[in-house]
Amino acid sequence: MSGAYDPDQESTNVTARVNDEFLDEFDRALKKAQIEGKVPMDMTRAEAIRQLMAAAIENPSLFAENK
């Protein structure tokens, strides 16, 4: 996802507060995706979040509640 972040372009630091358990679940899901070969082993949490943001831009229905 090279278009999501370019260190040569102006950027903004985005922060969000989540509880520790939620963050642990996210990190486990990322690690599982890495182990299963779905994402690169060196993918950082920040890059994963950037990819999720890019996916939401392309498909805003991702914001809909899961029922």
C-alpha angles and dihedrals in degrees: 000000000000093000094062096069131017115174089208092061129073110272140182127220109235120203133186130179115227131163119263094249092054091050091048090053091050092049091049091050090050092048090049090052089050093050091047090052094243093123132019116279090236095054110131126216088249092055091047090053091048089053091049090051091050090049090053091051090054094042113026090179085081085080091063115106116258110243 
